[in-house]
């Protein structure tokens, strides 16, 4: 394995920010990763594992070592009458895994079509879209402990999944590298089309009895019409999380802003779409030099080419302040700012 110096990270982050890593190495197996972790010259370096680089914003060069997960492979590990367990390497592109499930007629991942990133990064923030989260199809994962190099298996409960959260973003942050994820997929499908736009898109597509393949096509259609393709316009998907607020706060906001949307979370809390709050503050479609807020989805910050990470971060903070001033709600970034 080669360790390279001063490597541009521009091709490795979907925001397209031009920063450099002081050291860079790629691993294609658990063994190669373990060998890298044992190298004395890397022992004291700060480590950053890159999946698809689709959920981070670089604001400066990375002074340690960037490790790129190249572990591939998707295989069926076991099955019963009702479900199949499929194991995928952490370096697999997420959508390639979704395509595998569709080709094998296995249900559960179709609503998560076209989410940028890799299989190994997906559990970290419990990726989700259109009414489904990774935790709904997750079985277990294998991860290498950075300190000891040992492989550890985490079952569902051990991952502590929450809304765009897991134990790997919380108490175990920076301690493990996910090398494989096993999913539990249904042979008899239960479609989840309740998320508004899916049903209407299927109707537009004139599909009467949708299959998982149809749902995937609908999701791809919705995503492509709303979200910018990182290959054309740099972005990291939703930049902020949708805030969860007390019902009492929501009710007083509703008196002032009758159109404010919400989704129930618990009997006493609701989630409010951050995209709506940001749009109400006048940010949607705003262009500042070579970066800004996407015109179709105010939750997505974009780099039109050549923007610096600091400038995008500054925009994010300005948006947070303006939403706090108008609505008394503090937004929190969903992307990792480094
Ligand atoms: N809205 C606006 N203006 C906007 C954007 C949204 O008013 O510019 C309002 C609309 O009322 C809309 C509602 O927000 O009905 C919800 O919008 P959307 O369906 O686009 O979903 P979201 O809540 O903004 C979340 C996820 C997305 C995911 C979609 C679909 C988060 C932080 N984001 O966005 O995930 O694709 O739902 O399920 O939870 C991502 O995490 O990177 C991501 C793209």
CSV table of N, CA, C and O in Angstrom, one decimal, residues 203-296:
chain,number,residue,atom,x,y,z
A,203,UNK,N,-48.5,7.9,-9.8
A,203,UNK,CA,-49.7,8.1,-10.6
A,203,UNK,C,-49.3,8.8,-11.9
A,203,UNK,O,-49.8,8.4,-13.0
A,204,UNK,N,-48.4,9.8,-11.9
A,204,UNK,CA,-47.9,10.4,-13.1
A,204,UNK,C,-47.3,9.4,-14.0
A,204,UNK,O,-47.4,9.5,-15.3
A,205,UNK,N,-46.6,8.4,-13.4
A,205,UNK,CA,-45.9,7.4,-14.3
A,205,UNK,C,-46.9,6.4,-14.7
A,205,UNK,O,-46.6,5.4,-15.4
A,206,UNK,N,-48.2,6.5,-14.3
A,206,UNK,CA,-49.3,5.6,-14.7
A,206,UNK,C,-49.0,4.2,-14.2
A,206,UNK,O,-49.4,3.2,-14.9
A,207,UNK,N,-48.5,4.1,-13.0
A,207,UNK,CA,-48.2,2.7,-12.5
A,207,UNK,C,-49.4,2.4,-11.5
A,207,UNK,O,-49.7,3.2,-10.6
A,208,UNK,N,-50.1,1.3,-11.8
A,208,UNK,CA,-51.2,1.0,-10.9
A,208,UNK,C,-50.8,0.1,-9.7
A,208,UNK,O,-51.2,0.4,-8.6
A,209,UNK,N,-50.1,-1.0,-10.0
A,209,UNK,CA,-49.6,-1.8,-8.9
A,209,UNK,C,-48.1,-1.8,-8.8
A,209,UNK,O,-47.4,-2.6,-9.4
A,210,UNK,N,-47.6,-0.8,-8.1
A,210,UNK,CA,-46.2,-0.6,-8.1
A,210,UNK,C,-45.4,-1.8,-7.5
A,210,UNK,O,-45.8,-2.4,-6.6
A,211,UNK,N,-44.2,-2.0,-8.1
A,211,UNK,CA,-43.2,-2.9,-7.6
A,211,UNK,C,-42.1,-2.1,-6.9
A,211,UNK,O,-42.1,-0.9,-7.0
A,212,UNK,N,-41.2,-2.8,-6.3
A,212,UNK,CA,-40.1,-2.0,-5.7
A,212,UNK,C,-39.3,-1.3,-6.7
A,212,UNK,O,-38.7,-0.2,-6.5
A,213,UNK,N,-39.2,-1.9,-7.9
A,213,UNK,CA,-38.5,-1.2,-9.0
A,213,UNK,C,-39.2,0.1,-9.4
A,213,UNK,O,-38.5,1.1,-9.7
A,214,UNK,N,-40.5,0.1,-9.4
A,214,UNK,CA,-41.3,1.3,-9.7
A,214,UNK,C,-41.0,2.4,-8.7
A,214,UNK,O,-40.9,3.6,-9.0
A,215,UNK,N,-41.1,1.9,-7.4
A,215,UNK,CA,-40.9,2.9,-6.3
A,215,UNK,C,-39.5,3.5,-6.4
A,215,UNK,O,-39.3,4.8,-6.3
A,216,UNK,N,-38.5,2.7,-6.8
A,216,UNK,CA,-37.1,3.2,-6.9
A,216,UNK,C,-37.1,4.3,-8.1
A,216,UNK,O,-36.5,5.3,-7.9
A,217,UNK,N,-37.8,3.9,-9.2
A,217,UNK,CA,-37.8,4.9,-10.3
A,217,UNK,C,-38.5,6.2,-9.9
A,217,UNK,O,-38.0,7.3,-10.3
A,218,UNK,N,-39.5,6.1,-9.1
A,218,UNK,CA,-40.2,7.3,-8.6
A,218,UNK,C,-39.3,8.1,-7.7
A,218,UNK,O,-39.2,9.4,-7.9
A,219,UNK,N,-38.6,7.5,-6.8
A,219,UNK,CA,-37.7,8.2,-5.9
A,219,UNK,C,-36.6,8.8,-6.7
A,219,UNK,O,-36.2,10.0,-6.5
A,220,UNK,N,-36.0,8.1,-7.7
A,220,UNK,CA,-34.9,8.7,-8.5
A,220,UNK,C,-35.5,9.9,-9.2
A,220,UNK,O,-34.8,11.0,-9.3
A,221,UNK,N,-36.7,9.9,-9.7
A,221,UNK,CA,-37.3,11.0,-10.4
A,221,UNK,C,-37.4,12.2,-9.5
A,221,UNK,O,-37.1,13.3,-9.9
A,222,UNK,N,-37.9,12.0,-8.3
A,222,UNK,CA,-38.1,13.1,-7.4
A,222,UNK,C,-36.8,13.7,-7.0
A,222,UNK,O,-36.6,14.9,-7.0
A,223,UNK,N,-35.8,12.8,-6.7
A,223,UNK,CA,-34.5,13.3,-6.2
A,223,UNK,C,-33.9,14.2,-7.4
A,223,UNK,O,-33.3,15.2,-7.1
A,224,UNK,N,-34.0,13.6,-8.6
A,224,UNK,CA,-33.3,14.3,-9.7
A,224,UNK,C,-34.0,15.7,-10.0
A,224,UNK,O,-33.3,16.6,-10.5
A,225,UNK,N,-35.3,15.8,-9.7
A,225,UNK,CA,-35.9,17.1,-10.0
A,225,UNK,C,-35.7,18.1,-8.8
A,225,UNK,O,-35.8,19.3,-9.1
A,226,UNK,N,-35.4,17.6,-7.6
A,226,UNK,CA,-35.3,18.5,-6.5
A,226,UNK,C,-33.9,18.8,-6.0
A,226,UNK,O,-33.6,19.9,-5.5
A,227,UNK,N,-33.1,17.7,-6.1
A,227,UNK,CA,-31.7,17.9,-5.5
A,227,UNK,C,-30.7,18.0,-6.6
A,227,UNK,O,-30.7,17.3,-7.6
A,228,UNK,N,-29.7,18.9,-6.4
A,228,UNK,CA,-28.6,19.0,-7.5
A,228,UNK,C,-27.7,17.8,-7.5
A,228,UNK,O,-27.4,17.2,-6.5
A,229,UNK,N,-27.3,17.4,-8.7
A,229,UNK,CA,-26.4,16.3,-8.9
A,229,UNK,C,-25.0,16.8,-8.6
A,229,UNK,O,-24.5,17.7,-9.2
A,230,UNK,N,-24.4,16.2,-7.5
A,230,UNK,CA,-23.0,16.6,-7.1
A,230,UNK,C,-22.0,16.6,-8.3
A,230,UNK,O,-21.0,17.3,-8.2
A,231,UNK,N,-22.3,15.8,-9.3
A,231,UNK,CA,-21.3,15.8,-10.5
A,231,UNK,C,-21.3,17.1,-11.2
A,231,UNK,O,-20.4,17.5,-11.9
A,232,UNK,N,-22.5,17.8,-11.2
A,232,UNK,CA,-22.6,19.1,-11.9
A,232,UNK,C,-22.5,20.3,-11.0
A,232,UNK,O,-21.8,21.2,-11.3
A,233,UNK,N,-23.1,20.2,-9.8
A,233,UNK,CA,-23.0,21.3,-8.8
A,233,UNK,C,-22.6,20.8,-7.5
A,233,UNK,O,-23.3,19.9,-6.9
A,234,UNK,N,-21.5,21.2,-6.9
A,234,UNK,CA,-21.0,20.7,-5.7
A,234,UNK,C,-22.0,20.9,-4.5
A,234,UNK,O,-22.6,22.0,-4.4
A,235,UNK,N,-22.3,19.9,-3.8
A,235,UNK,CA,-23.2,20.0,-2.6
A,235,UNK,C,-23.1,18.7,-1.8
A,235,UNK,O,-22.5,17.7,-2.2
A,236,UNK,N,-23.6,18.8,-0.6
A,236,UNK,CA,-23.6,17.6,0.3
A,236,UNK,C,-25.0,17.2,0.8
A,236,UNK,O,-25.2,16.9,1.9
A,237,UNK,N,-26.0,17.3,-0.1
A,237,UNK,CA,-27.4,17.0,0.3
A,237,UNK,C,-27.8,18.1,1.3
A,237,UNK,O,-27.4,19.2,1.3
A,238,UNK,N,-28.7,17.6,2.2
A,238,UNK,CA,-29.2,18.5,3.2
A,238,UNK,C,-28.1,19.0,4.1
A,238,UNK,O,-27.3,18.3,4.6
A,239,UNK,N,-27.9,20.3,4.2
A,239,UNK,CA,-26.8,20.9,5.0
A,239,UNK,C,-27.2,20.9,6.5
A,239,UNK,O,-26.4,20.8,7.3
A,240,UNK,N,-28.6,21.1,6.7
A,240,UNK,CA,-29.0,21.2,8.1
A,240,UNK,C,-30.0,20.0,8.4
A,240,UNK,O,-30.6,19.4,7.5
A,241,UNK,N,-30.1,19.7,9.7
A,241,UNK,CA,-31.1,18.7,10.1
A,241,UNK,C,-32.5,19.5,10.2
A,241,UNK,O,-32.5,20.7,10.5
A,242,UNK,N,-33.6,18.7,10.1
A,242,UNK,CA,-34.9,19.3,10.4
A,242,UNK,C,-35.0,19.4,11.9
A,242,UNK,O,-34.9,18.4,12.6
A,243,UNK,N,-35.2,20.6,12.5
A,243,UNK,CA,-35.3,20.7,13.9
A,243,UNK,C,-36.5,20.2,14.6
A,243,UNK,O,-37.6,20.2,14.0
A,244,UNK,N,-36.3,19.6,15.7
A,244,UNK,CA,-37.4,19.1,16.5
A,244,UNK,C,-37.7,20.1,17.6
A,244,UNK,O,-36.8,20.5,18.3
A,245,UNK,N,-39.0,20.5,17.7
A,245,UNK,CA,-39.3,21.6,18.7
A,245,UNK,C,-40.5,21.1,19.5
A,245,UNK,O,-41.3,20.3,19.1
A,246,UNK,N,-40.7,21.7,20.7
A,246,UNK,CA,-41.8,21.4,21.6
A,246,UNK,C,-43.1,21.8,20.9
A,246,UNK,O,-43.2,22.9,20.2
A,247,UNK,N,-44.2,21.0,21.1
A,247,UNK,CA,-45.5,21.3,20.5
A,247,UNK,C,-46.0,22.7,20.9
A,247,UNK,O,-46.5,23.4,20.0
A,248,UNK,N,-45.7,23.1,22.1
A,248,UNK,CA,-46.2,24.4,22.6
A,248,UNK,C,-45.5,25.5,21.7
A,248,UNK,O,-46.2,26.5,21.3
A,249,UNK,N,-44.2,25.4,21.5
A,249,UNK,CA,-43.5,26.4,20.6
A,249,UNK,C,-44.1,26.4,19.2
A,249,UNK,O,-44.3,27.4,18.6
A,250,UNK,N,-44.4,25.1,18.7
A,250,UNK,CA,-45.0,25.0,17.4
A,250,UNK,C,-46.3,25.8,17.3
A,250,UNK,O,-46.6,26.5,16.3
A,251,UNK,N,-47.1,25.6,18.3
A,251,UNK,CA,-48.5,26.2,18.3
A,251,UNK,C,-48.4,27.7,18.3
A,251,UNK,O,-49.1,28.4,17.6
A,252,UNK,N,-47.4,28.3,19.1
A,252,UNK,CA,-47.4,29.7,19.1
A,252,UNK,C,-46.8,30.2,17.7
A,252,UNK,O,-47.2,31.3,17.2
A,253,UNK,N,-45.9,29.5,17.1
A,253,UNK,CA,-45.4,29.8,15.8
A,253,UNK,C,-46.5,29.8,14.8
A,253,UNK,O,-46.6,30.6,13.9
A,254,UNK,N,-47.4,28.7,14.9
A,254,UNK,CA,-48.5,28.5,14.0
A,254,UNK,C,-49.5,29.7,14.0
A,254,UNK,O,-50.0,30.1,12.9
A,255,UNK,N,-49.6,30.3,15.2
A,255,UNK,CA,-50.5,31.5,15.3
A,255,UNK,C,-49.9,32.6,14.5
A,255,UNK,O,-50.7,33.4,13.9
A,256,UNK,N,-48.6,32.7,14.4
A,256,UNK,CA,-48.0,33.8,13.7
A,256,UNK,C,-47.8,33.5,12.2
A,256,UNK,O,-47.8,34.3,11.4
A,257,UNK,N,-47.4,32.2,12.0
A,257,UNK,CA,-47.1,31.7,10.6
A,257,UNK,C,-48.1,30.5,10.3
A,257,UNK,O,-47.6,29.4,10.4
A,258,UNK,N,-49.3,30.8,9.9
A,258,UNK,CA,-50.3,29.7,9.7
A,258,UNK,C,-49.9,28.6,8.8
A,258,UNK,O,-50.3,27.5,8.9
A,259,UNK,N,-48.9,28.9,7.8
A,259,UNK,CA,-48.6,27.9,6.8
A,259,UNK,C,-47.4,26.9,7.3
A,259,UNK,O,-47.0,26.1,6.6
A,260,UNK,N,-46.9,27.1,8.5
A,260,UNK,CA,-45.7,26.4,8.9
A,260,UNK,C,-46.0,24.9,8.9
A,260,UNK,O,-46.9,24.4,9.6
A,261,UNK,N,-45.3,24.1,8.1
A,261,UNK,CA,-45.5,22.6,8.1
A,261,UNK,C,-44.9,22.0,9.3
A,261,UNK,O,-44.0,22.5,9.9
A,262,UNK,N,-45.3,20.7,9.6
A,262,UNK,CA,-44.8,20.0,10.7
A,262,UNK,C,-45.0,18.5,10.5
A,262,UNK,O,-45.9,18.1,9.8
A,263,UNK,N,-44.2,17.7,11.1
A,263,UNK,CA,-44.4,16.2,11.2
A,263,UNK,C,-44.4,15.9,12.7
A,263,UNK,O,-43.4,16.2,13.4
A,264,UNK,N,-45.4,15.1,13.1
A,264,UNK,CA,-45.3,14.7,14.6
A,264,UNK,C,-44.2,13.7,14.8
A,264,UNK,O,-43.8,12.9,14.0
A,265,UNK,N,-43.5,13.9,16.0
A,265,UNK,CA,-42.4,13.0,16.4
A,265,UNK,C,-42.8,12.3,17.6
A,265,UNK,O,-42.8,11.0,17.7
A,266,UNK,N,-43.2,13.0,18.7
A,266,UNK,CA,-43.7,12.4,19.9
A,266,UNK,C,-45.0,13.1,20.2
A,266,UNK,O,-45.3,14.1,19.6
A,267,UNK,N,-45.8,12.7,21.2
A,267,UNK,CA,-47.0,13.5,21.6
A,267,UNK,C,-46.7,14.9,21.9
A,267,UNK,O,-47.6,15.8,21.8
A,268,UNK,N,-45.5,15.2,22.3
A,268,UNK,CA,-45.2,16.6,22.8
A,268,UNK,C,-44.2,17.4,21.9
A,268,UNK,O,-43.8,18.5,22.2
A,269,UNK,N,-43.7,16.7,20.8
A,269,UNK,CA,-42.7,17.4,19.9
A,269,UNK,C,-43.1,17.2,18.5
A,269,UNK,O,-43.7,16.2,18.1
A,270,UNK,N,-42.7,18.2,17.6
A,270,UNK,CA,-42.9,18.0,16.2
A,270,UNK,C,-41.5,18.4,15.5
A,270,UNK,O,-40.7,19.1,16.0
A,271,UNK,N,-41.4,17.9,14.3
A,271,UNK,CA,-40.3,18.3,13.4
A,271,UNK,C,-40.8,19.3,12.4
A,271,UNK,O,-41.9,19.2,11.9
A,272,UNK,N,-40.0,20.3,12.2
A,272,UNK,CA,-40.4,21.4,11.2
A,272,UNK,C,-39.3,21.3,10.1
A,272,UNK,O,-38.1,21.2,10.4
A,273,UNK,N,-39.8,21.4,8.8
A,273,UNK,CA,-38.8,21.3,7.7
A,273,UNK,C,-37.9,22.5,7.7
A,273,UNK,O,-38.4,23.6,7.5
A,274,UNK,N,-36.6,22.3,7.9
A,274,UNK,CA,-35.7,23.4,7.9
A,274,UNK,C,-35.7,24.1,6.5
A,274,UNK,O,-35.5,25.4,6.5
A,275,UNK,N,-36.0,23.4,5.4
A,275,UNK,CA,-36.0,24.0,4.1
A,275,UNK,C,-37.1,25.1,4.1
A,275,UNK,O,-36.9,26.1,3.5
A,276,UNK,N,-38.2,24.8,4.7
A,276,UNK,CA,-39.3,25.8,4.8
A,276,UNK,C,-38.9,27.1,5.5
A,276,UNK,O,-39.1,28.2,5.1
A,277,UNK,N,-38.2,26.9,6.7
A,277,UNK,CA,-37.8,28.0,7.5
A,277,UNK,C,-36.8,28.9,6.8
A,277,UNK,O,-36.9,30.1,6.8
A,278,UNK,N,-35.9,28.2,6.1
A,278,UNK,CA,-34.8,28.9,5.3
A,278,UNK,C,-35.4,29.7,4.2
A,278,UNK,O,-35.1,30.8,3.9
A,279,UNK,N,-36.4,29.0,3.5
A,279,UNK,CA,-37.0,29.7,2.4
A,279,UNK,C,-37.8,30.9,2.8
A,279,UNK,O,-37.7,32.0,2.2
A,280,UNK,N,-38.5,30.8,4.0
A,280,UNK,CA,-39.2,32.0,4.5
A,280,UNK,C,-38.3,33.2,4.8
A,280,UNK,O,-38.7,34.3,4.9
A,281,UNK,N,-37.0,32.8,5.1
A,281,UNK,CA,-36.1,33.9,5.4
A,281,UNK,C,-35.5,34.5,4.2
A,281,UNK,O,-34.6,35.3,4.2
A,282,UNK,N,-36.0,34.0,3.0
A,282,UNK,CA,-35.5,34.6,1.7
A,282,UNK,C,-34.3,34.1,1.1
A,282,UNK,O,-33.7,34.7,0.2
A,283,UNK,N,-33.8,32.9,1.6
A,283,UNK,CA,-32.5,32.4,1.1
A,283,UNK,C,-32.6,31.5,-0.1
A,283,UNK,O,-31.6,31.3,-0.8
A,284,UNK,N,-33.8,31.0,-0.4
A,284,UNK,CA,-33.9,30.0,-1.5
A,284,UNK,C,-33.4,30.6,-2.8
A,284,UNK,O,-33.9,31.6,-3.2
A,285,UNK,N,-32.5,29.9,-3.5
A,285,UNK,CA,-32.0,30.3,-4.8
A,285,UNK,C,-31.0,31.4,-4.7
A,285,UNK,O,-30.5,31.9,-5.7
A,286,UNK,N,-30.6,31.9,-3.5
A,286,UNK,CA,-29.6,33.0,-3.3
A,286,UNK,C,-28.3,32.6,-3.9
A,286,UNK,O,-27.8,31.5,-3.5
A,287,UNK,N,-27.6,33.4,-4.7
A,287,UNK,CA,-26.3,33.2,-5.2
A,287,UNK,C,-25.4,34.3,-4.7
A,287,UNK,O,-25.6,35.5,-4.8
A,288,UNK,N,-24.3,33.8,-4.0
A,288,UNK,CA,-23.3,34.8,-3.6
A,288,UNK,C,-22.0,34.4,-4.2
A,288,UNK,O,-21.5,33.2,-4.0
A,289,UNK,N,-21.4,35.2,-5.1
A,289,UNK,CA,-20.2,34.8,-5.9
A,289,UNK,C,-20.5,33.5,-6.5
A,289,UNK,O,-21.3,33.3,-7.3
A,290,UNK,N,-19.7,32.5,-6.1
A,290,UNK,CA,-19.7,31.2,-6.7
A,290,UNK,C,-20.3,30.1,-5.8
A,290,UNK,O,-20.0,28.9,-5.9
A,291,UNK,N,-21.2,30.5,-4.8
A,291,UNK,CA,-21.8,29.5,-4.0
A,291,UNK,C,-23.2,30.1,-3.6
A,291,UNK,O,-23.5,31.2,-3.9
A,292,UNK,N,-24.0,29.3,-2.9
A,292,UNK,CA,-25.3,29.8,-2.5
A,292,UNK,C,-26.2,28.7,-2.0
A,292,UNK,O,-25.8,27.6,-1.5
A,293,UNK,N,-27.5,29.0,-2.1
A,293,UNK,CA,-28.6,28.1,-1.6
A,293,UNK,C,-29.3,27.6,-2.9
A,293,UNK,O,-29.7,28.4,-3.7
A,294,UNK,N,-29.6,26.3,-2.9
A,294,UNK,CA,-30.1,25.7,-4.1
A,294,UNK,C,-31.5,26.2,-4.4
A,294,UNK,O,-32.3,26.5,-3.5
A,295,UNK,N,-31.9,26.4,-5.7
A,295,UNK,CA,-33.1,27.0,-6.1
A,295,UNK,C,-34.3,26.1,-5.9
A,295,UNK,O,-35.4,26.6,-5.7
A,296,UNK,N,-34.2,24.8,-5.8
A,296,UNK,CA,-35.3,23.9,-5.7
A,296,UNK,C,-35.4,23.3,-4.3
A,296,UNK,O,-36.4,22.7,-4.0
